[in-house]
Each structure stands twice: as structure tokens, then as C-alpha cells.
CSV table of C-alpha atoms in Angstrom, one decimal:
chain,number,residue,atom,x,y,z
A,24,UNK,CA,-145.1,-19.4,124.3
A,25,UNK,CA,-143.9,-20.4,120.5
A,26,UNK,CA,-140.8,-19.5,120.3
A,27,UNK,CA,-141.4,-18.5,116.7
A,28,UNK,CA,-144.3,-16.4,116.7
A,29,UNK,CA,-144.6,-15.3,119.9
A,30,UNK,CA,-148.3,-16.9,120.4
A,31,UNK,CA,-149.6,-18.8,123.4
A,32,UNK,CA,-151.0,-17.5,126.3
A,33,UNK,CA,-150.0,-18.8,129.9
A,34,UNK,CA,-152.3,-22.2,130.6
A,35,UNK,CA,-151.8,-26.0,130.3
A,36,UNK,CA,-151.8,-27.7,127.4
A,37,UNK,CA,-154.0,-31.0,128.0
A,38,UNK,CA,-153.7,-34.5,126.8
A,39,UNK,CA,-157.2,-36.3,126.6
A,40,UNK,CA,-158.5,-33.4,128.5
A,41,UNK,CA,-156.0,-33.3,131.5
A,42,UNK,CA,-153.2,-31.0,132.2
A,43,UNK,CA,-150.1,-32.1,130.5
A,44,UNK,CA,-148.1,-31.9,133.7
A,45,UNK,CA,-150.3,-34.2,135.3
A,46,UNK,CA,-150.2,-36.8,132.7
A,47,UNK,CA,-147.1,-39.2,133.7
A,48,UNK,CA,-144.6,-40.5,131.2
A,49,UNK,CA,-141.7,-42.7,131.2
A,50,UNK,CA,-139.8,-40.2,128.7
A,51,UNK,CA,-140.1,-36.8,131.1
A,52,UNK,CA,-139.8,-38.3,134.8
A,53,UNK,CA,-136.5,-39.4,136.3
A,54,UNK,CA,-134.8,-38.5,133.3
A,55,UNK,CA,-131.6,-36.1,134.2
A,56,UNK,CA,-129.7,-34.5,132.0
A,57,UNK,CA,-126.2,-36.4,131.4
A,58,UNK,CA,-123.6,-34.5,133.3
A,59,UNK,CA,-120.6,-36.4,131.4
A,60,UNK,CA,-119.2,-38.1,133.8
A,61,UNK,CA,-118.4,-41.5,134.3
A,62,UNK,CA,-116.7,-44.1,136.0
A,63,UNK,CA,-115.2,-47.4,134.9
A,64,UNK,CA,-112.3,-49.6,136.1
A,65,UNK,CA,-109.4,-51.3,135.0
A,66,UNK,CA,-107.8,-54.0,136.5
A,67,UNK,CA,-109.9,-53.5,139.9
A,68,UNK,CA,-109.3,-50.5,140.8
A,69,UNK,CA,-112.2,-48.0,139.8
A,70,UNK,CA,-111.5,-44.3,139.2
A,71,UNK,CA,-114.2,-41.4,137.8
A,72,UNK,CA,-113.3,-38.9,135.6
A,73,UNK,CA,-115.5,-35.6,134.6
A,74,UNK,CA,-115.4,-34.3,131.1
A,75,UNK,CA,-115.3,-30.7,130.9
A,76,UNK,CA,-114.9,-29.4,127.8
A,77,UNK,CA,-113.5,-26.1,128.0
A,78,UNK,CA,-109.9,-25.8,127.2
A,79,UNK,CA,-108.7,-22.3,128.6
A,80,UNK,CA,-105.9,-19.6,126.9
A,81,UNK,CA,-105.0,-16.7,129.3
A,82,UNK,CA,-104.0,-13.9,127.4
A,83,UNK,CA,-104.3,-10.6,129.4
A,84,UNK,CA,-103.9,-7.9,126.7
A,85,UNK,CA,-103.6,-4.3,127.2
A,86,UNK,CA,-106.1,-1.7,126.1
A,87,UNK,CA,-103.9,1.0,125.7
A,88,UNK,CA,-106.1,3.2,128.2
A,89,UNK,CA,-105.7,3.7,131.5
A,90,UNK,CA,-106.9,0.6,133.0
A,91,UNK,CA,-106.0,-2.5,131.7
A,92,UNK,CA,-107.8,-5.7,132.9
A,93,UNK,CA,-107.3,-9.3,132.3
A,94,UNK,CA,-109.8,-11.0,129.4
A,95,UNK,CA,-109.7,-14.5,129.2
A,96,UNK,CA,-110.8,-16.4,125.8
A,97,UNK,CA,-112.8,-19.6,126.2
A,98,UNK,CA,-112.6,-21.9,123.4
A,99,UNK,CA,-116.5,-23.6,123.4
A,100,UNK,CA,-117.0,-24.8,119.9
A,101,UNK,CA,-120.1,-26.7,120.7
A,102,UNK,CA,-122.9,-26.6,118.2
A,103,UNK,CA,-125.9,-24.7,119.2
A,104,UNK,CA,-129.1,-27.1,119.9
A,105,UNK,CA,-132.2,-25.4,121.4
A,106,UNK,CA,-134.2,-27.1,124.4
A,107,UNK,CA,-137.0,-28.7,121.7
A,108,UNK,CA,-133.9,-30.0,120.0
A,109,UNK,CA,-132.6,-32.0,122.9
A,110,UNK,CA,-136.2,-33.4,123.8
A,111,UNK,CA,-136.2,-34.5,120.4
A,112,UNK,CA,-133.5,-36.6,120.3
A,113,UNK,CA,-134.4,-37.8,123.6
A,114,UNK,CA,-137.8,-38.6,122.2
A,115,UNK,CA,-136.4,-40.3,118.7
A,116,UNK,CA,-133.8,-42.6,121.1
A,117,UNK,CA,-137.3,-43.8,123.0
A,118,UNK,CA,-139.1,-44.7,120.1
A,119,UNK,CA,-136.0,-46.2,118.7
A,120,UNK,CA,-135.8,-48.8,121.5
A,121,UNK,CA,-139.3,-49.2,121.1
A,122,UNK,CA,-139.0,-49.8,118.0
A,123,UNK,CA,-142.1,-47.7,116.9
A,124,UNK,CA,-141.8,-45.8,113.7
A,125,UNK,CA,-142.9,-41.9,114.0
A,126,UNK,CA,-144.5,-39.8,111.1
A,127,UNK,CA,-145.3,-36.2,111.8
A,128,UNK,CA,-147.6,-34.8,109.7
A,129,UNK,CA,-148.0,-31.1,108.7
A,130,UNK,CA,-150.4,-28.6,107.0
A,131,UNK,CA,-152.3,-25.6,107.0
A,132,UNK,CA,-155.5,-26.5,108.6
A,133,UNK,CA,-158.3,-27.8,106.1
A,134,UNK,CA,-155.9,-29.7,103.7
A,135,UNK,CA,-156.8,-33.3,104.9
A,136,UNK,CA,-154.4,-34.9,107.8
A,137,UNK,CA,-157.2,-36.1,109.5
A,138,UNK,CA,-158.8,-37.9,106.3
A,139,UNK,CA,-155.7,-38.8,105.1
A,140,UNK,CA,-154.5,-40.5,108.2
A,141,UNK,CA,-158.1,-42.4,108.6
A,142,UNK,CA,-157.9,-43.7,105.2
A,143,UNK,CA,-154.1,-44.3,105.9
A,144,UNK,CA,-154.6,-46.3,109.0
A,145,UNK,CA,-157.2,-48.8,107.2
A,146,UNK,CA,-154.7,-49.3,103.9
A,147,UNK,CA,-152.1,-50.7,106.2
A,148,UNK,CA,-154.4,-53.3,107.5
A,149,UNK,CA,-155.1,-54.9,110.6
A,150,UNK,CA,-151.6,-56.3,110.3
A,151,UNK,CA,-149.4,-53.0,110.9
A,152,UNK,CA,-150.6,-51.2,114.3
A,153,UNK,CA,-151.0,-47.4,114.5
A,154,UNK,CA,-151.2,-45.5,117.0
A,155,UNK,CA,-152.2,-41.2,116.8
A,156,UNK,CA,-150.8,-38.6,118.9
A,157,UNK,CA,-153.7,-35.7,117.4
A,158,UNK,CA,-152.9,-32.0,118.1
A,159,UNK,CA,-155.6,-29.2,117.9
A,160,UNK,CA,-156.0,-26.0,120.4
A,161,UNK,CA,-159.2,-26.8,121.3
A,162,UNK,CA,-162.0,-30.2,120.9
A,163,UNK,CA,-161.0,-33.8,120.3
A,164,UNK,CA,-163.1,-34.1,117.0
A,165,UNK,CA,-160.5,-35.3,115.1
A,166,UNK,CA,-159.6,-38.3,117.7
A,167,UNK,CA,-163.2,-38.8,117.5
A,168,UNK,CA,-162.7,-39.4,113.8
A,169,UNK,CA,-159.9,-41.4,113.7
A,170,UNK,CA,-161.0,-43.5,116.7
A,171,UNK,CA,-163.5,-44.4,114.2
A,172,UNK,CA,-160.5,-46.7,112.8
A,173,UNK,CA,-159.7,-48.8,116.0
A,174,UNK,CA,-156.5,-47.2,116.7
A,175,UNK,CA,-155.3,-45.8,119.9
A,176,UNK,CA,-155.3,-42.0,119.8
A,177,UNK,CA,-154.4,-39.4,122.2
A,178,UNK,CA,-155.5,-36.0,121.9
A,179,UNK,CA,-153.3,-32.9,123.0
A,180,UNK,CA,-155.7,-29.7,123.0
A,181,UNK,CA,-152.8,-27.2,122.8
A,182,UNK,CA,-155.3,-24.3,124.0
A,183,UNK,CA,-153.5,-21.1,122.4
A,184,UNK,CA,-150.4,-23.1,121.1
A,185,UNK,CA,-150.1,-23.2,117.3
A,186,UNK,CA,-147.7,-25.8,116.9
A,187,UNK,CA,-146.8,-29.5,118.8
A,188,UNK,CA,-143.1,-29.4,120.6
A,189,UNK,CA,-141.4,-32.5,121.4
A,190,UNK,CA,-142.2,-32.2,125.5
A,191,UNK,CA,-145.7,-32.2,124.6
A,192,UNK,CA,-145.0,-35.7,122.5
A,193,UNK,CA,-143.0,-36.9,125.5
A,194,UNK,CA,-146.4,-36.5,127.7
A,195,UNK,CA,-148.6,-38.0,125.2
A,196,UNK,CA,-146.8,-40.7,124.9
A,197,UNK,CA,-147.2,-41.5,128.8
A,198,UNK,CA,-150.2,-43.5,128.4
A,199,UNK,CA,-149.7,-45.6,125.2
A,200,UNK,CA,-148.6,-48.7,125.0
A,201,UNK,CA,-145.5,-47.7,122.6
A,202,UNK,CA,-144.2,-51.2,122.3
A,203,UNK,CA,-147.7,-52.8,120.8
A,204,UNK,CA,-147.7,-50.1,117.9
A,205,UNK,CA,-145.4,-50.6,115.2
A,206,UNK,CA,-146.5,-46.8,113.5
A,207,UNK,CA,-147.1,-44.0,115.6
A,208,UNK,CA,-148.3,-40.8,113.8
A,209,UNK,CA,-148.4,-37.5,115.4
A,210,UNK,CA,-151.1,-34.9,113.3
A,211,UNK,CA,-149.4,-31.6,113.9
A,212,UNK,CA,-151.7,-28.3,114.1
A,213,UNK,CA,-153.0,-27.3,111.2
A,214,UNK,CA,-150.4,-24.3,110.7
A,215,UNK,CA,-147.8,-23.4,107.7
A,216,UNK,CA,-145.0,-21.8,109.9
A,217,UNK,CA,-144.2,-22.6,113.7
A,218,UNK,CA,-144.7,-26.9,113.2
A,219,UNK,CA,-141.6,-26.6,110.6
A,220,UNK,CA,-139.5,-25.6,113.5
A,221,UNK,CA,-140.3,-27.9,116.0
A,222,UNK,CA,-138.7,-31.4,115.8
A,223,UNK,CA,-140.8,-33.7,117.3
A,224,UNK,CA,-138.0,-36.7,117.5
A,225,UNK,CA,-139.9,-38.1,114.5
A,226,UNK,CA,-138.5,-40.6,111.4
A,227,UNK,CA,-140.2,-38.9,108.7
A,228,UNK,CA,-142.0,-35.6,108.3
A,229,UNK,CA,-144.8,-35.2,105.8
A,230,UNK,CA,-146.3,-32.3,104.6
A,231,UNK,CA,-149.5,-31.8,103.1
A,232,UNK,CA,-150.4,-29.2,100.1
A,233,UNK,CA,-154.2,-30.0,99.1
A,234,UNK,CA,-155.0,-29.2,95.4
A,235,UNK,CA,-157.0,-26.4,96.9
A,236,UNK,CA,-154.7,-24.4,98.3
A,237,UNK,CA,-153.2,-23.0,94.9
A,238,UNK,CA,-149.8,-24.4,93.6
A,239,UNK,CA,-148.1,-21.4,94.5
A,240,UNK,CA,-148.5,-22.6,98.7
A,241,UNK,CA,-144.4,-24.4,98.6
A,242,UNK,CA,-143.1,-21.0,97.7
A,243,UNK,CA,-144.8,-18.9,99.8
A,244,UNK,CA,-144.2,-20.8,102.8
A,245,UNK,CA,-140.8,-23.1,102.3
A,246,UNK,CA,-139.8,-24.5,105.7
A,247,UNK,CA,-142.9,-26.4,105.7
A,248,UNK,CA,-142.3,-28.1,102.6
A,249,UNK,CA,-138.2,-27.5,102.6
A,250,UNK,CA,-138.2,-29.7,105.6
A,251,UNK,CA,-140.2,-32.5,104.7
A,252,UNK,CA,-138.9,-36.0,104.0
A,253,UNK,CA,-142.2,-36.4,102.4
A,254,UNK,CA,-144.9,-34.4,100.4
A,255,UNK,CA,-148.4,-35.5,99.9
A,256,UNK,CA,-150.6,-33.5,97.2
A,257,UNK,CA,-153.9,-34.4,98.4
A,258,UNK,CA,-157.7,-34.2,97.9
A,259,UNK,CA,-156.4,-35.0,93.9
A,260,UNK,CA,-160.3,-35.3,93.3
A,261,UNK,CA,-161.1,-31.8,93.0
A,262,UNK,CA,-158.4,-30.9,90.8
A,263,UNK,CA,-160.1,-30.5,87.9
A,264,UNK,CA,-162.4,-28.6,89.8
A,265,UNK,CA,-159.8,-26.2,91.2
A,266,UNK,CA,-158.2,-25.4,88.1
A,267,UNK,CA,-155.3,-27.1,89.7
A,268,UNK,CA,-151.9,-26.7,87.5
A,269,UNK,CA,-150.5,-30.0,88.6
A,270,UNK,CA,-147.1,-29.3,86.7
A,271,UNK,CA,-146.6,-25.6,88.6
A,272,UNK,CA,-147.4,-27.7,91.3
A,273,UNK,CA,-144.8,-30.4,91.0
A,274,UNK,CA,-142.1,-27.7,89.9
A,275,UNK,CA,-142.5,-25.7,93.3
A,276,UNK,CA,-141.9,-28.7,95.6
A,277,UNK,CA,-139.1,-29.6,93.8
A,278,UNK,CA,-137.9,-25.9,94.0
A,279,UNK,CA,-138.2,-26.1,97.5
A,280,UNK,CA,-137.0,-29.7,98.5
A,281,UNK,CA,-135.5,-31.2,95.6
A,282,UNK,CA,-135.2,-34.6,98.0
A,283,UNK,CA,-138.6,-35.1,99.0
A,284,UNK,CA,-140.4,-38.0,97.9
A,285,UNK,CA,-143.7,-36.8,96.1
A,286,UNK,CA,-147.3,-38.2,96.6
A,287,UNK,CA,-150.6,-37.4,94.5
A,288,UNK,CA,-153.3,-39.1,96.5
A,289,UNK,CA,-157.0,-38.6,96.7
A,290,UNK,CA,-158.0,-40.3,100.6
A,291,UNK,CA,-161.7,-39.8,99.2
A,292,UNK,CA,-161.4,-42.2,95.9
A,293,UNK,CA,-158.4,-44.0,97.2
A,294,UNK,CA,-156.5,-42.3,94.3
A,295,UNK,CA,-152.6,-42.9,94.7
A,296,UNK,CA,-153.5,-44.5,98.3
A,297,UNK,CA,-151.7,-47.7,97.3
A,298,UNK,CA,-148.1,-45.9,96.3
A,299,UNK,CA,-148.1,-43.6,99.7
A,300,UNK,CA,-149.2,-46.7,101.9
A,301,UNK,CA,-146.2,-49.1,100.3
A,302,UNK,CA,-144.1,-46.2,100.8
A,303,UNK,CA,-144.5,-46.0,104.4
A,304,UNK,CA,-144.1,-49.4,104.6
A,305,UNK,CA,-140.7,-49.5,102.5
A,306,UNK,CA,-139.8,-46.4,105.2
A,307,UNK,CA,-140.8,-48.4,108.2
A,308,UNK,CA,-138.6,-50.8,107.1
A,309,UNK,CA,-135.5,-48.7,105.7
A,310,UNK,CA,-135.6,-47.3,109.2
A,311,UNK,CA,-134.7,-50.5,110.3
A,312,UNK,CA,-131.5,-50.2,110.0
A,313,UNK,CA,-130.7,-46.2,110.4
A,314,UNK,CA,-129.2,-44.3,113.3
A,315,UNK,CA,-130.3,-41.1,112.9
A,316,UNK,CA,-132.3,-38.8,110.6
A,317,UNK,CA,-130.2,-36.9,107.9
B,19,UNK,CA,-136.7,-19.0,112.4
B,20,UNK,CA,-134.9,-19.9,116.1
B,21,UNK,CA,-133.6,-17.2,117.2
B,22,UNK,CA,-134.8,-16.8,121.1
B,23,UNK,CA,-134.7,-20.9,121.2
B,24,UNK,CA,-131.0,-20.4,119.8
B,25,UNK,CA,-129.6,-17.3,122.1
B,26,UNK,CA,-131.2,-18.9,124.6
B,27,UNK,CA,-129.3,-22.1,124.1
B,28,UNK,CA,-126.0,-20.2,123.5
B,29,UNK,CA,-126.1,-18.4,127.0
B,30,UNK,CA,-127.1,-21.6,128.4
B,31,UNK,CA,-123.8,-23.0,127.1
B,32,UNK,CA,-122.2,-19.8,127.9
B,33,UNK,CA,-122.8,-19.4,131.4
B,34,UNK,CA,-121.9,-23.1,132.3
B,35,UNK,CA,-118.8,-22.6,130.6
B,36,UNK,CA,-117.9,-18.9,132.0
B,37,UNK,CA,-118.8,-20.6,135.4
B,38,UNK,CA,-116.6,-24.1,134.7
B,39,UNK,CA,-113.5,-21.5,134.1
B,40,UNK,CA,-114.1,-19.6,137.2
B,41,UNK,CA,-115.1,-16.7,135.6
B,42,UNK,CA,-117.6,-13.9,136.8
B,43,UNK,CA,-118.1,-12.2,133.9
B,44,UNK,CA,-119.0,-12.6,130.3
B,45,UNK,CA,-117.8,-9.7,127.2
B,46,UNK,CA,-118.4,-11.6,124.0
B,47,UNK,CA,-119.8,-14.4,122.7
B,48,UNK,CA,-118.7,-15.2,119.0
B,49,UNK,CA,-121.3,-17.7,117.0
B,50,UNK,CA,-120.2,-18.8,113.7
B,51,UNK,CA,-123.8,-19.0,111.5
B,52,UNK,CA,-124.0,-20.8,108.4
B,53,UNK,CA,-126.1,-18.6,105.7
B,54,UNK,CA,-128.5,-21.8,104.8
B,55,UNK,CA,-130.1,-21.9,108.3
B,56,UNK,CA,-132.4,-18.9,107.6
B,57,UNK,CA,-131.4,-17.2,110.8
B,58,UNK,CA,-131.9,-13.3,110.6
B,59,UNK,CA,-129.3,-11.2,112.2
B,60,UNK,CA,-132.0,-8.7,113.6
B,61,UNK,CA,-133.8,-11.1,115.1
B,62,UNK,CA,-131.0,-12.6,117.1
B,63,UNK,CA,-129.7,-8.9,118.5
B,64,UNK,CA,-133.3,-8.4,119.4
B,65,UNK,CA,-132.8,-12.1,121.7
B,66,UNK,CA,-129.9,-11.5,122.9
B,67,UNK,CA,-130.8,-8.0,124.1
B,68,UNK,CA,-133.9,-9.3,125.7
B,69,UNK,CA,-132.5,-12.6,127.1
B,70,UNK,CA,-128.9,-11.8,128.1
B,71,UNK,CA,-130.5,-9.9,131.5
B,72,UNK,CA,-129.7,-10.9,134.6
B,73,UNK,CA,-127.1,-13.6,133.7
B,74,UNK,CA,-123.1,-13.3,133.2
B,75,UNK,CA,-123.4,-12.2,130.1
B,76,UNK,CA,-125.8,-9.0,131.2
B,77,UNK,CA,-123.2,-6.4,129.2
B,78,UNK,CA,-121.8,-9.0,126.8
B,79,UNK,CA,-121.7,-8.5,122.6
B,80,UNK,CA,-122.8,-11.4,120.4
B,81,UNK,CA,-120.3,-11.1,117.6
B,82,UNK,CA,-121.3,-12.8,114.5
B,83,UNK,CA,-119.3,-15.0,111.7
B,84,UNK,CA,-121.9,-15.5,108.8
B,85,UNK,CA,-120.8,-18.5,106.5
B,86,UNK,CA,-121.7,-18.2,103.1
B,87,UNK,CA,-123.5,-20.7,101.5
B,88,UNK,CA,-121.6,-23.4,99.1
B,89,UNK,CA,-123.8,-26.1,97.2
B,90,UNK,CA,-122.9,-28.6,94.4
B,91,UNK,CA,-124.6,-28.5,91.1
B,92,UNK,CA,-125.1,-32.5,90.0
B,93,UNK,CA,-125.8,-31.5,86.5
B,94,UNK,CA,-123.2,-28.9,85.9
B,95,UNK,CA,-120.7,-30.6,88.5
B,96,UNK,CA,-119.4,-27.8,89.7
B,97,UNK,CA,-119.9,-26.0,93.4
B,98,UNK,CA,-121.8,-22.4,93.3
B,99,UNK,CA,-123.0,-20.0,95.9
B,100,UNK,CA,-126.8,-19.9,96.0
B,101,UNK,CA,-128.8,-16.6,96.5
B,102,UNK,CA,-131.5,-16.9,99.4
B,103,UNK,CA,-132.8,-20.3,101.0
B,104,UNK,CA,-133.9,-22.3,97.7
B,105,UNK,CA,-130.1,-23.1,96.5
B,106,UNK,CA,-130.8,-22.8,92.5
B,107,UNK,CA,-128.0,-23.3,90.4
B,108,UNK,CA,-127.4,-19.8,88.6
B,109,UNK,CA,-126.4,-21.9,85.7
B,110,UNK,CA,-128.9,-24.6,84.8
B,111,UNK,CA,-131.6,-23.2,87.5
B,112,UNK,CA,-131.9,-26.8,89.1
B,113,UNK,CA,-132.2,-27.0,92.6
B,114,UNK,CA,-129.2,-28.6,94.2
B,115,UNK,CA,-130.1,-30.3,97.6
B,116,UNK,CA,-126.6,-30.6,98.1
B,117,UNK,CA,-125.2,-28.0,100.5
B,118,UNK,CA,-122.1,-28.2,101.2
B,119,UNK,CA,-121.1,-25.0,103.5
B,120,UNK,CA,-123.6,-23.1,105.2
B,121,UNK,CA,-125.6,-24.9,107.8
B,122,UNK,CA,-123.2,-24.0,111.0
B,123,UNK,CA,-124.8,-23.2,113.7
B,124,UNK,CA,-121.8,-22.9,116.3
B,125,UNK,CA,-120.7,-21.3,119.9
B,126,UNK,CA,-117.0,-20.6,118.8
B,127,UNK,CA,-115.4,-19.0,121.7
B,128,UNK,CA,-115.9,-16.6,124.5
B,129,UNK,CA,-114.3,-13.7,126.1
B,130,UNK,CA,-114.7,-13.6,130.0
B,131,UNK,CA,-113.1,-12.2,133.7
């Protein structure tokens, strides 16, 4: 179930038509979680020590009523990850040491991933390798289109899921040859809300606002856009068309996400292609040298 | 936006450490929340009641600290408290994507016996 909306009914999510459990991956089997424990030596002799991290005060207090009872208070502060959080990481450490660089792209449905990411694919050239993870509830035609490039894609059919969670990435992953991509992107599904709240364990996030959607689409929805490294105003074609008030556009993204790094790009006339595939590029490379994402 | 994810983390880390201590029950668990991560109070009572069944914390409050939000304004250099999510200077009306304060997201403490 999305923990967000509350949608998804019980039944496997499949990857290239199987059920996700029975696809195997490096990233979900024999993986435990740490326990924090450890054991090294020093001058031969080895010892093991546990980290707990609880430091205990016992301070019975009196309730002034007729029973009184001991309360202890547990110090914890520990920041608060959720489960997807975790896989995430776990996920972005992977493609790390793979040294694969991970987009996730976001959108309502209909604004253009799947055109974008075609047209993407063939800009880099036959010199940078990407691979697709695709995510749809139901048919592969949008692997079937950006097969059409020559890349490897896999296709997760989420079935009632709206959104892609980081376990589901960690299956996909299974069968694809990590270390003979240098880009992997991972085309959410088409949704404004739930995908904004999923890490994914990517490097950048981009999200998608085509020209037809009306300007007003950043305000209305702002985790989409507010967590975005990356925003791509596409199908720049039919503005004219749509009346599209590129300025009330512009001013809304920035409202939302002052940081994000701004694209106008038409995938159909190649429009502002040659700024958003450099910039990937320059990211690829930037990444390089980072540890974690901001 | 995370609230079940999030209570259900925080009685995750709860339990473990109720259990670690030797405890066998669970009264309070105090979060600190920072204002910026759009969580809604509501919406994390409504978890907790619905997720804190059946484990050591079946009876226990969530007590709350909300942190208010602090961003810095580049243009007018100075820090200010936004209203809402969009952290607008009240000032100059630019955005700041500087926060600051506000994006804890904490398990402070518990109460147990």
C-alpha cells in the first residue's frame, strides 16, 4: 500500500512481467541489517564490543496519588528514517560502487518522460550508456518505446501502485548489468503526489511540467517540484499554442524550489535538447566526486 | 506527507530501545518535528493510534515538540520566519532556499517501565 495515499491493493508488483519477489537481486538477498557490532584487535588479542545507544536516567517520581510507580526516561535522539528511506541509501551506496549515475524522473502522466528520455538517450550518443528502469501499473509500452533506442530497459508494472519505492528499484536492478551503464534512469509513474515521497536512492531528481499543463501546476502541487534537483519545461513546441505564460511559469518554480536548475526543452524539435543533455553530463561528472545528496 | 512511514519508524526505534533497557512498557514517546517537513499533526495521531496496537507502546502518548521554521534572506541578509512550506521572505518576497531551523525530524526520548 502507498503509504501516502493509501492506494494499492494486495498483489505483486512485476518486473518484465514476473513477480518482483521472484526476480533475484544482489541488492535485496543476503543483505542484513547492521546490528552495530564489531570486532577488531589490538596487539593480538581480539575483543567485540556492541554499540547500544541508549544511555539510561532512573528517576522514579511520585504521582501524588495513591500509587506511585517507577517511570524510567530513555534518552533516543536518533533521527526518524522510514523503511523506503533506508533502502534508499542502501540503493544510492550500490550504485555508487557501481559507479552508475541515477536520474529519477517525475510527472503527471502525459507530460513527456517517455519522449523526453528517448530523445535523451540518443543526444548522449553511443559513447555514454543508459540503462531504464520504466514504471507503469499496467503494459510495457513505454519499454517498447524506449527499447526502440538500444538501451537496456526493465519494466516494473506496479499493478495498483501509484508510485516506484526504492525496494522495487532494488529488484529491478537484479538483472542489469549495473557496471556496463554509466547512466541509469528510472521513469517514475506518471503521478504529481506519492513519487515526491519516495526516495529512490537516486543522484538527481527531475521533474517534468509540460507547457500544457498550465503554469499554475508548481503551486498546486509543490513537493513534486520543491524536491527536484532539476526541472524540465517540456513539449516547448506547443507553447504558443497553449497560450503558455512562460514568465508565470518560470516565477512558480522558482517560488517553489529556488535551487533547481531550470530546463525549456522541446524532445520533438530538439529545442533546448543540447543545454539539458550537457547538463547531465556536467552532473554525471560533478557526482564524481560527492558523497551524498544534499 | 510520511506520517504512517514515520510513526511506524519511531515505534520501530522505540520498541528496540524499550526492549534494550529491559523495559516492558512504553508511556510516551516525545518527537521533536521541524515545521519545514510538511508533517500534519492530525495525520500523525491518526498513525499512531492505528499503529501503536499490539506493541509496547499499545497505551503510550506521542508528545510533540514543533520547531518553527528559521530561513536566511540572501538579499535582505537577515534570518526570518516563513509562513507555510514556500519560505518567502516577508520583506523582499524572494524565496530563500536557505533553511536554517525547521527540518528535524527526531525521536528525542522516551518514558518507559
Amino acid at each position: 500500500m502507498c503509504l501516502e495515499c493509501g492506494c494499492g491493493l494486495p498483489g505483486p508488483t512485476r518486473i518484465d512481467g514476473k513477480p518482483a519477489d521472484e526476480v533475484s537481486s544482489p541488492l535485496v538477498e543476503g543483505v542484513e541489517a547492521p546490528n552495530h557490532s564489531h570486532t577488531h584487535s589490538h596487539d593480538g588479542y581480539t575483543h567485540s564490543h556492541d554499540h547500544l545507544h541508549d544511555h539510561e536516567h532512573d528517576h522514579p517520581h511520585d504521582h501524588g496519588h495513591d500509587h506511585s510507580h517507577t517511570h524510567r526516561q530513555i534518552d533516543v535522539h536518533q533521527a526518524i528514517f522510514t523503511a523506503n528511506d533506508r533502502l534508499a541509501e542502501r540503493n544510492r551506496g550500490f550504485f555508487r560502487g557501481m559507479e552508475v549515475f541515477v536520474v529519477n524522473v517525475v510527472s503527471s502522466p502525459g507530460s513527456g518522460k517517455t519522449m523526453l528520455l528517448t530523445k535523451t538517450i540518443e543526444a548522449l550518443g553511443e559513447d555514454m550508456h543508459v540503462g531504464v528502469i520504466v514504471g507503469d501499473l499496467e503494459t510495457d509500452n513505454d519499454a517498447r518505446r524506449l527499447r526502440t533506442t538500444g538501451a537496456p530497459v526493465v519494466q516494473i508494472s506496479t499493478g495498483t501502485l501509484c508510485h516506484l519505492d526504492a525496494e522495487m528499484v532494488a529488484r529491478a536492478v537484479g538483472g542489469m548489468d549495473l557496471k556496463a551503464l554509466d547512466i541509469l534512469v528510472i521513469e517514475n509513474v506518471g503521478n504529481l503526489v506519492c513519487p515526491s515521497g519516495f526516495d529512490l536512492g537516486e543522484d538527481l531528481r527531475v521533474a517534468l511540467l509540460s507547457v500544457t499543463e498550465g503554469e499554475d501546476k508548481p503551486l498546486k502541487y509543490p513537493p513534486l517540484f520543491r524536491f527536484a534537483d532539476a526541472v524540465v519545461v517540456s513539449k516547448m513546441d506547443l507553447a504558443v499554442a497553449c497560450e503558455f505564460d512562460r514568465d508565470a511559469a518560470l516565477d512558480n518554480i522558482r517560488r517553489v524550489n529556488p535551487r533547481a536548475d531550470v530546463f525549456e526543452v522541446s524532445a520533438k524539435t530538439g529545442e533546448g535538447m543540447d543545454a539539458w543533455r550537457d547538463y547531465l553530463n556536467r552532473m554525471r561528472t560533478r557526482r564524481g566526486s560527492l558523497t551524498s545528496r544534499p | 506527507m510520511h506520517e504512517v512511514g514515520i510513526v511506524q519508524s519511531a515505534l520501530d526505534i522505540a520498541e528496540s530501545q524499550a526492549r534494550a533497557a529491559g523495559a516492558t512498557k512504553i508511556h510516551e514517546i516525545r518527537l521533536r518535528i521541524g515545521q519545514m517537513t510538511g508533517i500534519v499533526p492530525e495525520a500523525l495521531e491518526h498513525a499512531m493510534t492505528v499503529l501503536r496496537g499490539g506493541t509496547l507502546a499499545e497505551n503510550a502518548e506521542l508528545t510533540v515538540e514543533y520547531v518553527p521554521a528559521v530561513c536566511w534572506c540572501v538579499s535582505c541578509e537577515k534570518e526570518f520566519a516563513p509562513k507555510g512550506l514556500f519560505g518567502e521572505c516577508p520583506d523582499c518576497r524572494v524565496p530563500s532556499a536557505d533553511i536554517r531551523r525547521g527540518m528535524e525530524l527526531e525521536i528525542v526520548s522516551l518514558e518507559v517501565d
